[in-house]
mmCIF file of N, CA and C in Angstrom:
data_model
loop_
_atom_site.group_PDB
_atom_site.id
_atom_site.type_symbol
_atom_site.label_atom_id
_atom_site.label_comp_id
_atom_site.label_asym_id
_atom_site.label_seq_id
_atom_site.Cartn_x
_atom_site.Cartn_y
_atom_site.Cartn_z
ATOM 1 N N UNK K 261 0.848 -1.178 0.000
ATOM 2 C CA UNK K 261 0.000 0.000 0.000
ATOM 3 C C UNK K 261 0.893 1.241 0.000
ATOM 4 N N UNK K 262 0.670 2.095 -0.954
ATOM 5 C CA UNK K 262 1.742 3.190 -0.787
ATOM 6 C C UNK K 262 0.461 4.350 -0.230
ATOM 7 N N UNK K 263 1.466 5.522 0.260
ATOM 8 C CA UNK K 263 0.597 6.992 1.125
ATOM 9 C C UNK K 263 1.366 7.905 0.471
ATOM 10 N N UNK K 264 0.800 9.341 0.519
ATOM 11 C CA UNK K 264 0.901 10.272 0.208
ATOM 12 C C UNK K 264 1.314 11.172 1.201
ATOM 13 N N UNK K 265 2.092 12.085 1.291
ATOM 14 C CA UNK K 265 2.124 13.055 2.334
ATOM 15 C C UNK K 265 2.331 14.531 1.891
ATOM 16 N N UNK K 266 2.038 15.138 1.285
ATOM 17 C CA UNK K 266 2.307 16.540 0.561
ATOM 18 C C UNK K 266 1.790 17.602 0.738
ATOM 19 N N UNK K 267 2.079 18.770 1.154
ATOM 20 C CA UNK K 267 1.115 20.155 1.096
ATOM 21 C C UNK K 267 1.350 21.002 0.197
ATOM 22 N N UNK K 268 0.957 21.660 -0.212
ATOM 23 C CA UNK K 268 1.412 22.308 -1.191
ATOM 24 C C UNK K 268 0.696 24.182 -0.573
ATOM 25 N N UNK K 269 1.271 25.377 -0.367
ATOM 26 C CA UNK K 269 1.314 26.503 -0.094
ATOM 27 C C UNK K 269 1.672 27.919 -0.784
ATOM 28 N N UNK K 270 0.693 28.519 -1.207
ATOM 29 C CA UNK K 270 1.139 29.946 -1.362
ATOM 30 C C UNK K 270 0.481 30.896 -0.682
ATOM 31 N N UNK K 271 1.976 32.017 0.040
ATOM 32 C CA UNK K 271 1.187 32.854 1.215
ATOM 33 C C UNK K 271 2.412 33.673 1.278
ATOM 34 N N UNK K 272 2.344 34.441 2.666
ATOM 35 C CA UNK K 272 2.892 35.571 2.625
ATOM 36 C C UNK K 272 4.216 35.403 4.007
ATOM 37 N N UNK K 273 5.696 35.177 4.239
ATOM 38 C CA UNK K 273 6.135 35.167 5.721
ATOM 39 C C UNK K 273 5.244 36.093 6.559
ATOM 40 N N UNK K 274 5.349 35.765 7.581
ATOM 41 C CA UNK K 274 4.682 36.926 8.519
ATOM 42 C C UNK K 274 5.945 37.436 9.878
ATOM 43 N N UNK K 275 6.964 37.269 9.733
ATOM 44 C CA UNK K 275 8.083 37.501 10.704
ATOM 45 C C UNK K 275 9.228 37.437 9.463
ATOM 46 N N UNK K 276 10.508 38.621 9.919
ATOM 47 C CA UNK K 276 11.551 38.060 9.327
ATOM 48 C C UNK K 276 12.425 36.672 10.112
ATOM 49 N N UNK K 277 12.578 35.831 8.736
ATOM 50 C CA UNK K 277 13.122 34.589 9.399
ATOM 51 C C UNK K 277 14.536 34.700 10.119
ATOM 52 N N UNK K 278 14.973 33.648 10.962
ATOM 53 C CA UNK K 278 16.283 33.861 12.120
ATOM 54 C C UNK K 278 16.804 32.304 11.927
ATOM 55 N N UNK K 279 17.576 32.298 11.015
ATOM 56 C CA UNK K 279 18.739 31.395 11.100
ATOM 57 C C UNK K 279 19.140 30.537 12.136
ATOM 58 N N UNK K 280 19.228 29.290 12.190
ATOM 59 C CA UNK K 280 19.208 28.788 13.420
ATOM 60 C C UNK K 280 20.264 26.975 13.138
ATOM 61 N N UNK K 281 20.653 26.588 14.007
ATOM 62 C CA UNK K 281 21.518 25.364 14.027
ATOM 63 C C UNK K 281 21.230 24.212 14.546
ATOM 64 N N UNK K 282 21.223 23.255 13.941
ATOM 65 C CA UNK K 282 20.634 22.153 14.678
ATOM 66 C C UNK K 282 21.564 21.552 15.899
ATOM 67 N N UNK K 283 21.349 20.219 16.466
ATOM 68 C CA UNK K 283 22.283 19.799 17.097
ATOM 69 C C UNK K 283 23.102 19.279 16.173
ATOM 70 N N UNK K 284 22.638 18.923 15.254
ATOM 71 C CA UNK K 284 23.977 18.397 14.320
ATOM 72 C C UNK K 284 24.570 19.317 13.471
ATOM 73 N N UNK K 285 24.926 20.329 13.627
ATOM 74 C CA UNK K 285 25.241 21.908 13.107
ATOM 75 C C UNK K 285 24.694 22.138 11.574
ATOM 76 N N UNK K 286 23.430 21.564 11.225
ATOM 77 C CA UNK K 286 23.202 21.676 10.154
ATOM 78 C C UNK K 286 21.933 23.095 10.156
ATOM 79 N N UNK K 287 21.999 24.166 9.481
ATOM 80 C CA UNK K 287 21.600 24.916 9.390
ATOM 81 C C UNK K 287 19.457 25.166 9.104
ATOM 82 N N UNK K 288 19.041 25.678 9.950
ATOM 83 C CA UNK K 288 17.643 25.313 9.749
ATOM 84 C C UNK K 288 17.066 26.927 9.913
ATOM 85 N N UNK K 289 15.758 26.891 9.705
ATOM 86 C CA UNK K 289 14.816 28.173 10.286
ATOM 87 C C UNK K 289 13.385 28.004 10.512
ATOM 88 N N UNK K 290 12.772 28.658 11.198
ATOM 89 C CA UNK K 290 11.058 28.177 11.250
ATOM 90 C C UNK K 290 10.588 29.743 11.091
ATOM 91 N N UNK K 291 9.495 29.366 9.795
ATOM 92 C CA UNK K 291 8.943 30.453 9.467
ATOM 93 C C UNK K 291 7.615 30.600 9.813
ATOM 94 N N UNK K 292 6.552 31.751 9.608
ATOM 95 C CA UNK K 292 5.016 31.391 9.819
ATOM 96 C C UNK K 292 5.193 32.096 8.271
ATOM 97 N N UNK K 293 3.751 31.078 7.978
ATOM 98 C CA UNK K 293 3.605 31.543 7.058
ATOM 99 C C UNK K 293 1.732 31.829 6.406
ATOM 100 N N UNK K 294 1.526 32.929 6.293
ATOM 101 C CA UNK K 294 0.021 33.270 6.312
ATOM 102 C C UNK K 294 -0.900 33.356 4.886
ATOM 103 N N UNK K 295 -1.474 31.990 5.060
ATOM 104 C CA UNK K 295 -2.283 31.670 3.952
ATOM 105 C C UNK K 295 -3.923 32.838 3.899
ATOM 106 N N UNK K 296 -4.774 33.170 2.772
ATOM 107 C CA UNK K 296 -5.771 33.993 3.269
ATOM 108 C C UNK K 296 -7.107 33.183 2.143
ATOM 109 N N UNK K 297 -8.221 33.043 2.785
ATOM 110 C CA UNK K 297 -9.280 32.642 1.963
ATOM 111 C C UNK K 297 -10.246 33.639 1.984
ATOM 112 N N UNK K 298 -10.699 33.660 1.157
ATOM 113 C CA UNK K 298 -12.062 34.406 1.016
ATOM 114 C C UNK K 298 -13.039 33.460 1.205
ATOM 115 N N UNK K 299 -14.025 33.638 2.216
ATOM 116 C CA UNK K 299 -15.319 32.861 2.476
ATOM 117 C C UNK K 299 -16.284 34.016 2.369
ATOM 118 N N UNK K 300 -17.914 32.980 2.627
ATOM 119 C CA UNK K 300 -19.112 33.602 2.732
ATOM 120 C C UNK K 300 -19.132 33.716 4.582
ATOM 121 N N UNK K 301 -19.888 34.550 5.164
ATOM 122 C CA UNK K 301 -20.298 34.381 6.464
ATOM 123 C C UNK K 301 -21.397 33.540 6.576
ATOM 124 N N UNK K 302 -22.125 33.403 7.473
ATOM 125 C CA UNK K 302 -23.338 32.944 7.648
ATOM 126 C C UNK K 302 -24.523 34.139 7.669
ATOM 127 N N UNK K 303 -23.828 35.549 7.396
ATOM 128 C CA UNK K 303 -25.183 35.594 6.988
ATOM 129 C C UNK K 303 -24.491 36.539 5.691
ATOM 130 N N UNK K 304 -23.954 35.773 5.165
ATOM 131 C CA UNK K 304 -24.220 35.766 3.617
ATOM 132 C C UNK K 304 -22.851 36.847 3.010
ATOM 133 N N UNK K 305 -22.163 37.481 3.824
ATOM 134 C CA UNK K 305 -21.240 38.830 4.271
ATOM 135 C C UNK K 305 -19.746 37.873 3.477
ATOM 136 N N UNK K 306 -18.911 38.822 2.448
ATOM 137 C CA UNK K 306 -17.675 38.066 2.242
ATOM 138 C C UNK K 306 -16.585 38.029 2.725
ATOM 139 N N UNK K 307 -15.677 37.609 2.957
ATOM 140 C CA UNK K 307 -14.998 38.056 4.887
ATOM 141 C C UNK K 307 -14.003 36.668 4.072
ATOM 142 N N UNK K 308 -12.959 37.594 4.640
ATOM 143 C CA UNK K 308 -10.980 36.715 4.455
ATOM 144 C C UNK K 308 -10.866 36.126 5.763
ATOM 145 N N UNK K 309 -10.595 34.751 5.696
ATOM 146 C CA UNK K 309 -9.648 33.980 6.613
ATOM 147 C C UNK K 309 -8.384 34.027 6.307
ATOM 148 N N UNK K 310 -7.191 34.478 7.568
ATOM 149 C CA UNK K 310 -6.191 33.745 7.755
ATOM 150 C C UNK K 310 -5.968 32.754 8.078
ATOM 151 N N UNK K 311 -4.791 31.989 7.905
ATOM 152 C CA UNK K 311 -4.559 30.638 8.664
ATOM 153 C C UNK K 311 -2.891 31.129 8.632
ATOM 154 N N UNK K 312 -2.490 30.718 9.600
ATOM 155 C CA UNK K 312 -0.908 30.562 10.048
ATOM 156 C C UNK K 312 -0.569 29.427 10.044
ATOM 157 N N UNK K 313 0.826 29.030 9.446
ATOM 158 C CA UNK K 313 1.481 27.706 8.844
ATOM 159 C C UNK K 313 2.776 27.525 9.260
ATOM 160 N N UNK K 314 2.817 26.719 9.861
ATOM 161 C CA UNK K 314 4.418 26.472 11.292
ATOM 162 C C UNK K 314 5.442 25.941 9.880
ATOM 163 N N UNK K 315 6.079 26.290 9.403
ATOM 164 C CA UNK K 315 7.118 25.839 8.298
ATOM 165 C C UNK K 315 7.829 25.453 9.142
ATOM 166 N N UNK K 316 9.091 24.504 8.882
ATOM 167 C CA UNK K 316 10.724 24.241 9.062
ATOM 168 C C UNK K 316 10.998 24.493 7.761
ATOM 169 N N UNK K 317 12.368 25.054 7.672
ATOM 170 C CA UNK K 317 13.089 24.834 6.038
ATOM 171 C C UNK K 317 14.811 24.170 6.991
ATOM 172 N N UNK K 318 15.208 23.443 5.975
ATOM 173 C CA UNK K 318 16.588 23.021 6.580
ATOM 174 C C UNK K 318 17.433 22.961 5.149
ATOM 175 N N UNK K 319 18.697 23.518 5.830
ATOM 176 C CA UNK K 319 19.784 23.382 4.712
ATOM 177 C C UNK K 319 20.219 24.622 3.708
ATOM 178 N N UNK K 320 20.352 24.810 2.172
ATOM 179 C CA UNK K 320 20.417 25.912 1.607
ATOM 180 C C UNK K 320 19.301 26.654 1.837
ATOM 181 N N UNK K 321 18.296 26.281 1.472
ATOM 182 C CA UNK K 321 17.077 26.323 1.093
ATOM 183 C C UNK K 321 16.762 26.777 2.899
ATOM 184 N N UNK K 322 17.183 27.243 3.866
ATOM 185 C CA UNK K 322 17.271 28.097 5.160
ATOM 186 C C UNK K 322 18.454 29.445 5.000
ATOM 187 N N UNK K 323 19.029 28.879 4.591
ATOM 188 C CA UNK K 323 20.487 29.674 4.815
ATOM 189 C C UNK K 323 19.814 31.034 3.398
ATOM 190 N N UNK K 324 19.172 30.587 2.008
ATOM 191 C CA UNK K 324 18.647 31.428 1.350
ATOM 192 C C UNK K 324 17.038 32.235 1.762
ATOM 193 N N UNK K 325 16.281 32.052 2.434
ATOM 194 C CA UNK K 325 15.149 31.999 2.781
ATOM 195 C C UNK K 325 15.629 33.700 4.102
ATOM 196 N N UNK K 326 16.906 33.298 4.681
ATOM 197 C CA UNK K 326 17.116 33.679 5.685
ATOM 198 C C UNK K 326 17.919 35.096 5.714
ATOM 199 N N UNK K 327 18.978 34.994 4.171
ATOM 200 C CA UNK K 327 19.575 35.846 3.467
ATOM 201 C C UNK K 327 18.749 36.917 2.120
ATOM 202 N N UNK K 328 17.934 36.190 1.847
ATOM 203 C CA UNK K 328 16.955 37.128 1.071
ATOM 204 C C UNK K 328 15.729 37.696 1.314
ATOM 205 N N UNK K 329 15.005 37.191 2.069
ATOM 206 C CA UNK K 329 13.722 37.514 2.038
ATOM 207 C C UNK K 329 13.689 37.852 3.904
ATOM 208 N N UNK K 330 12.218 38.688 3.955
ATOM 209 C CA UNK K 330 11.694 39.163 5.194
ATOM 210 C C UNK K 330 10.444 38.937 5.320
ATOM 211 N N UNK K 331 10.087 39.888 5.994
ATOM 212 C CA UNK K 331 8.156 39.922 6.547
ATOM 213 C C UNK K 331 7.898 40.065 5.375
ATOM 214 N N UNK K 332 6.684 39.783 4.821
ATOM 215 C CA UNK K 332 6.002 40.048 3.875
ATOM 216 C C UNK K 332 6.117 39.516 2.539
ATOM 217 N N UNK K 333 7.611 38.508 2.425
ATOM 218 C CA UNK K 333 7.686 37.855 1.256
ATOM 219 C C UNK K 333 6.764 36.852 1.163
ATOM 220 N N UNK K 334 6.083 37.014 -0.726
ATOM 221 C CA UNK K 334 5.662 35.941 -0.840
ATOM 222 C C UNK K 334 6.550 34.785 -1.151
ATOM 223 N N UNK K 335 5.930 33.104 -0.599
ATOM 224 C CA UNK K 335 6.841 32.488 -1.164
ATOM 225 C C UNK K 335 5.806 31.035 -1.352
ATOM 226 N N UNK K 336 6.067 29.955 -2.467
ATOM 227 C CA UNK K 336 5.277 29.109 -2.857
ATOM 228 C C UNK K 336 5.790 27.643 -2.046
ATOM 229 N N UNK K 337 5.566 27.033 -1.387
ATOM 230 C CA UNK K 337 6.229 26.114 -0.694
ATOM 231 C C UNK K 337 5.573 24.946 -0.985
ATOM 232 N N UNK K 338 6.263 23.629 -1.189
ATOM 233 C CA UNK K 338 5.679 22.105 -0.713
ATOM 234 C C UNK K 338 6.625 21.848 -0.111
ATOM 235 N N UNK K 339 5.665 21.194 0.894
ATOM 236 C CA UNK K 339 5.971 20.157 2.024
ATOM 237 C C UNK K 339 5.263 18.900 2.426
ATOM 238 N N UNK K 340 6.123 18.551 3.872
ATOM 239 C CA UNK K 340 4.994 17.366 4.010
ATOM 240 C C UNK K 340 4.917 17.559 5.484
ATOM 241 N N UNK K 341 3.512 17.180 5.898
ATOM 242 C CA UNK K 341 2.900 17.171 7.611
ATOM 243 C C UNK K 341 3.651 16.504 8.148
ATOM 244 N N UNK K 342 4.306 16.860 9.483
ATOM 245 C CA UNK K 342 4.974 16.036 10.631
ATOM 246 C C UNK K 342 4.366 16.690 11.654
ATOM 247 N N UNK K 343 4.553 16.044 13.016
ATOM 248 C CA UNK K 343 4.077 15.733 13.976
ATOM 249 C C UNK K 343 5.302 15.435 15.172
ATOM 250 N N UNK K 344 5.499 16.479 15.782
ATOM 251 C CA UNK K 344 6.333 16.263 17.182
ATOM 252 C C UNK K 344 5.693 16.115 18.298
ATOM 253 N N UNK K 345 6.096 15.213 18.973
ATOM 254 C CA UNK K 345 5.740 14.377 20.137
ATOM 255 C C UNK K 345 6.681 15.137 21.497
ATOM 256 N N UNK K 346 6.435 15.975 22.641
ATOM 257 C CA UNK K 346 7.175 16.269 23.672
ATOM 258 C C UNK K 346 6.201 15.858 24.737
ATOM 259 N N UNK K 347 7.376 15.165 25.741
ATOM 260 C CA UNK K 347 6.977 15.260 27.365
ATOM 261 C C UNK K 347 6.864 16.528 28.053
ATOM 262 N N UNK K 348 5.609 17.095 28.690
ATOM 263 C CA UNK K 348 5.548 18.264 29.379
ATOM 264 C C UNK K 348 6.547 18.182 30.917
ATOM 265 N N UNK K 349 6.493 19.081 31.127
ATOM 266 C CA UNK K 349 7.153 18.857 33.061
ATOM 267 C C UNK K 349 6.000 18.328 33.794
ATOM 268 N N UNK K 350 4.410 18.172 32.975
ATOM 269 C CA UNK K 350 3.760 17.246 33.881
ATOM 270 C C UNK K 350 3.550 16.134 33.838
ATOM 271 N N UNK K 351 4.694 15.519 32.981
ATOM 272 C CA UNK K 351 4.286 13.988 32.411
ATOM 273 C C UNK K 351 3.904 13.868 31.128
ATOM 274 N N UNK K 352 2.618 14.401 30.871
ATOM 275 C CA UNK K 352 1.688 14.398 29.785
ATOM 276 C C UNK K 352 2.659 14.558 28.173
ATOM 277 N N UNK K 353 2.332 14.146 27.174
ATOM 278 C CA UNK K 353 3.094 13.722 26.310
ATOM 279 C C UNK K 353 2.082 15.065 25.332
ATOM 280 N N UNK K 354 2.583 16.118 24.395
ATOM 281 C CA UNK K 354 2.034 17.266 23.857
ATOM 282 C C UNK K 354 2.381 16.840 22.246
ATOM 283 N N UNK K 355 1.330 17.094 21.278
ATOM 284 C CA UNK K 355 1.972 17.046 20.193
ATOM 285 C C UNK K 355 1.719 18.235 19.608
ATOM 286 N N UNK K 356 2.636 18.576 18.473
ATOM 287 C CA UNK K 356 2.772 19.872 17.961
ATOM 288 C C UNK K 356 2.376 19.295 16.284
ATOM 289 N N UNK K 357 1.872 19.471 15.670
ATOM 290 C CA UNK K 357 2.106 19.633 13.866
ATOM 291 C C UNK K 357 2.948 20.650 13.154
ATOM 292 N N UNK K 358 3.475 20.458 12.464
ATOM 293 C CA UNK K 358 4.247 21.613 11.712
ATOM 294 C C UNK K 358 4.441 21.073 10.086
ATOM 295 N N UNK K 359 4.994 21.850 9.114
ATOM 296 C CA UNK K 359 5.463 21.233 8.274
ATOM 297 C C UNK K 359 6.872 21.618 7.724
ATOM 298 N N UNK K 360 7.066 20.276 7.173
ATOM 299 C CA UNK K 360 8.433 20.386 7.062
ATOM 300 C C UNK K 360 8.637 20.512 4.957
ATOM 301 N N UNK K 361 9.676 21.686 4.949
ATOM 302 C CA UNK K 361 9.725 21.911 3.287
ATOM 303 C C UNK K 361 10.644 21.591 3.083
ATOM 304 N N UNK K 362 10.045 20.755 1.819
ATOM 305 C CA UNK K 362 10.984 20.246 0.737
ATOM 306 C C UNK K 362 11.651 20.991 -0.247
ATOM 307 N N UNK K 363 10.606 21.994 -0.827
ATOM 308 C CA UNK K 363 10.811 23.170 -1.955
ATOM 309 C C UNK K 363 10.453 24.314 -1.031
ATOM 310 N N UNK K 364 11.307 25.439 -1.778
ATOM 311 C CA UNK K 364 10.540 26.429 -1.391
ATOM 312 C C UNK K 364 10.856 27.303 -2.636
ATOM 313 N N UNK K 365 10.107 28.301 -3.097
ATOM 314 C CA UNK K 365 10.183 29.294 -4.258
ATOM 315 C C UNK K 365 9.974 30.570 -3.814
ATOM 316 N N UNK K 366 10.331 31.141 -4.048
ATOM 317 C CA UNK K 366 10.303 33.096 -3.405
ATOM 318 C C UNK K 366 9.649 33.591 -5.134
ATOM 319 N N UNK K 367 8.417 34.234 -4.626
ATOM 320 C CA UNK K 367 7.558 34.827 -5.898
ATOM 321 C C UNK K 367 7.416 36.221 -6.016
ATOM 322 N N UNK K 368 7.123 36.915 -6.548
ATOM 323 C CA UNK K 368 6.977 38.378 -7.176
ATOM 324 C C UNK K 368 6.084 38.897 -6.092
ATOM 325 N N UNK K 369 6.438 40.208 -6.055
ATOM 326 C CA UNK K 369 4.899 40.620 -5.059
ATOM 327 C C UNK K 369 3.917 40.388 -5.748
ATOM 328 N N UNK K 370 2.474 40.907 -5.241
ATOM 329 C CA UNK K 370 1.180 40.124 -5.798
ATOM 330 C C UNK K 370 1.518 41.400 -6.656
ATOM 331 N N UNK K 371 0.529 41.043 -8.057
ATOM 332 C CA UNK K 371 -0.043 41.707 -9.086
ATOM 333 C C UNK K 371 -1.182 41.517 -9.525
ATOM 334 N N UNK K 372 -2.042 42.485 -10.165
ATOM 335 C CA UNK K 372 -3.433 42.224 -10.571
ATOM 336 C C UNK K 372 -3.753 40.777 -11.187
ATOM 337 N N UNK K 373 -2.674 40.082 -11.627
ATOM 338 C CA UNK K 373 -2.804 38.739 -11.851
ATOM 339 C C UNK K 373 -2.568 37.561 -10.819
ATOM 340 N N UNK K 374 -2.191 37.882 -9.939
ATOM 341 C CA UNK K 374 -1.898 36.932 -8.234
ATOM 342 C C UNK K 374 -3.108 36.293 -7.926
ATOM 343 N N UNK K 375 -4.293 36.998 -8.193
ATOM 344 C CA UNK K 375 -5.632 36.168 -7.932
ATOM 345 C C UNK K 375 -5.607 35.020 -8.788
ATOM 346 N N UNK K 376 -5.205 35.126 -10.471
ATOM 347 C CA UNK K 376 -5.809 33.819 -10.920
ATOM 348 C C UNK K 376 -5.291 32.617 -10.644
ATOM 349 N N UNK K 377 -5.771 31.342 -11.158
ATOM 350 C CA UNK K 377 -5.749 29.532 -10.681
ATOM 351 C C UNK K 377 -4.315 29.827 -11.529
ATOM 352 N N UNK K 378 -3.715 28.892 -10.316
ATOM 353 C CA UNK K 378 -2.467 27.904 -11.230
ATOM 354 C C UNK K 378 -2.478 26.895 -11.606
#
């Protein structure tokens, strides 16, 4: 049986990113990154959702992310869902989701064409 694991993202950083080292001195960063939908309300009103998106980037693809771009870059990302598992100081075992990128692409600011389907 094979699975799938993939996300696929276009949105905006919302922090400039901060360079960071693993324990194995391999170079990483965690970005947010803010996706926006346009919905209906319930009573009928058209109204934008955000959603905030826990990225990791590791490797060049941190070290560039970290050297070029800031708040407000757009950037097109796939990844795939992971899931960290920590012990609290009360025992209790916490999980976090995040995702972890494979690609990442740095895109143009928006233009009157940014709305249409890719």
């Amino acid at each position: 049986m094979s699975t799938f694991n993939k996300v696929l993202l276009m949105g905006f950083l919302g922090n400039d990113p901060e360079l960071k080292t693993t324990k194995n001195g391999k170079p990483f960063c965690r970005i947010s990154l803010a996706t926006h939908e346009g919905r209906k309300s319930e009573s009928g009103q058209e109204e934008e959702k955000t959603t905030w998106h826990s990225v990791h980037v590791f490797g060049k693809q941190a070290e560039w992310i970290c050297e070029k771009l800031g708040k407000g870059s757009r950037l097109f990302v796939e990844a795939a869902l992971e899931k960290n598992v920590k012990e609290g100081e009360d025992g209790d075992k916490q999980s976090q989701h995040f995702l972890r990128a494979r690609q990442v692409t740095g895109l143009p600011k928006a233009s009157p064409f940014s709305a249409l389907a890719i």
